[in-house]
PDB file of C-alpha atoms in Angstrom:
ATOM      1  CA  MET A 286       0.008   0.371   0.144  1.00 88.00           C
ATOM      2  CA  ARG A 287       2.891   2.515   0.804  1.00 88.00           C
ATOM      3  CA  GLU A 288       4.698   1.723  -2.293  1.00 93.00           C
ATOM      4  CA  SER A 289       1.397   2.227  -4.460  1.00 91.00           C
ATOM      5  CA  LEU A 290       0.668   6.015  -2.266  1.00 91.00           C
ATOM      6  CA  LYS A 291       4.260   6.505  -3.236  1.00 91.00           C
ATOM      7  CA  VAL A 292       4.187   5.790  -7.438  1.00 91.00           C
ATOM      8  CA  LEU A 293       0.398   7.941  -7.299  1.00 91.00           C
ATOM      9  CA  ALA A 294       2.456  10.672  -5.183  1.00 91.00           C
ATOM     10  CA  GLY A 295       5.216  10.708  -7.554  1.00 88.00           C
ATOM     11  CA  LYS A 296       3.111  10.908 -10.759  1.00 89.00           C
ATOM     12  CA  GLY A 297       1.599  13.668  -8.771  1.00 89.00           C
ATOM     13  CA  LEU A 298      -2.244  12.325  -8.930  1.00 93.00           C
ATOM     14  CA  ILE A 299      -2.384  12.163  -4.710  1.00 94.00           C
ATOM     15  CA  ASP A 300      -1.175  14.519  -1.521  1.00 93.00           C
ATOM     16  CA  ALA A 301      -0.528  13.271   2.010  1.00 87.00           C
ATOM     17  CA  ARG A 302       0.011  15.226   4.917  1.00 87.00           C
ATOM     18  CA  GLN A 303       0.205  14.256   8.154  1.00 87.00           C
ATOM     19  CA  LYS A 304      -2.690  15.161  10.254  1.00 91.00           C
ATOM     20  CA  ARG A 305      -4.565  16.575   6.874  1.00 88.00           C
ATOM     21  CA  GLY A 306      -4.382  12.975   4.937  1.00 92.00           C
ATOM     22  CA  THR A 307      -4.626  11.431   1.357  1.00 94.00           C
ATOM     23  CA  PHE A 308      -5.971  13.124  -1.100  1.00 95.00           C
ATOM     24  CA  VAL A 309      -6.304  13.304  -4.870  1.00 95.00           C
ATOM     25  CA  ARG A 310      -4.817  16.296  -6.320  1.00 95.00           C
ATOM     26  CA  ALA A 311      -6.826  18.796  -9.102  1.00 94.00           C
ATOM     27  CA  ARG A 312      -5.903  17.543 -12.512  1.00 90.00           C
ATOM     28  CA  GLU A 313      -4.008  20.221 -13.555  1.00 90.00           C
ATOM     29  CA  HIS A 314      -1.658  19.329 -10.924  1.00 89.00           C
ATOM     30  CA  TRP A 315      -0.964  15.697 -12.664  1.00 89.00           C
ATOM     31  CA  ASN A 316       1.882  14.648 -15.033  1.00 87.00           C
ATOM     32  CA  LEU A 317      -0.500  14.202 -18.179  1.00 86.00           C
ATOM     33  CA  LEU A 318       2.713  13.016 -20.088  1.00 90.00           C
ATOM     34  CA  ASP A 319       3.250   9.980 -17.659  1.00 91.00           C
ATOM     35  CA  ALA A 320       3.087   7.046 -19.980  1.00 93.00           C
ATOM     36  CA  ASP A 321       1.194   4.849 -17.061  1.00 92.00           C
ATOM     37  CA  LEU A 322      -1.303   8.050 -16.521  1.00 89.00           C
ATOM     38  CA  ILE A 323      -1.306   7.958 -20.264  1.00 90.00           C
ATOM     39  CA  ARG A 324      -2.393   4.028 -20.760  1.00 93.00           C
ATOM     40  CA  TRP A 325      -4.992   4.180 -17.618  1.00 88.00           C
ATOM     41  CA  GLN A 326      -6.675   7.073 -19.595  1.00 87.00           C
ATOM     42  CA  VAL A 327      -6.961   4.986 -22.438  1.00 92.00           C
ATOM     43  CA  GLU A 328      -8.217   1.762 -20.893  1.00 93.00           C
ATOM     44  CA  THR A 329     -10.996   3.229 -18.728  1.00 90.00           C
ATOM     45  CA  GLY A 330     -11.955   5.526 -21.804  1.00 85.00           C
ATOM     46  CA  GLY A 331     -10.874   8.692 -19.853  1.00 71.00           C
ATOM     47  CA  GLY A 332      -8.719  11.843 -20.917  1.00 61.00           C
ATOM     48  CA  SER A 333     -11.369  14.879 -21.031  1.00 59.00           C
ATOM     49  CA  ALA A 334     -11.519  16.953 -18.079  1.00 51.00           C
TER      50      ALA A 334
END
């Protein structure tokens, strides 16, 4: 679980803070050119804001 959260944080998708918790960041903070993110969006039919 911890490693998964680190990967998502590295891609800019989530932010984790002590006493605040873990939350999904706004799309403008995501690394939209990340290969995994592109693949996930294609696989799920996502891609538009």
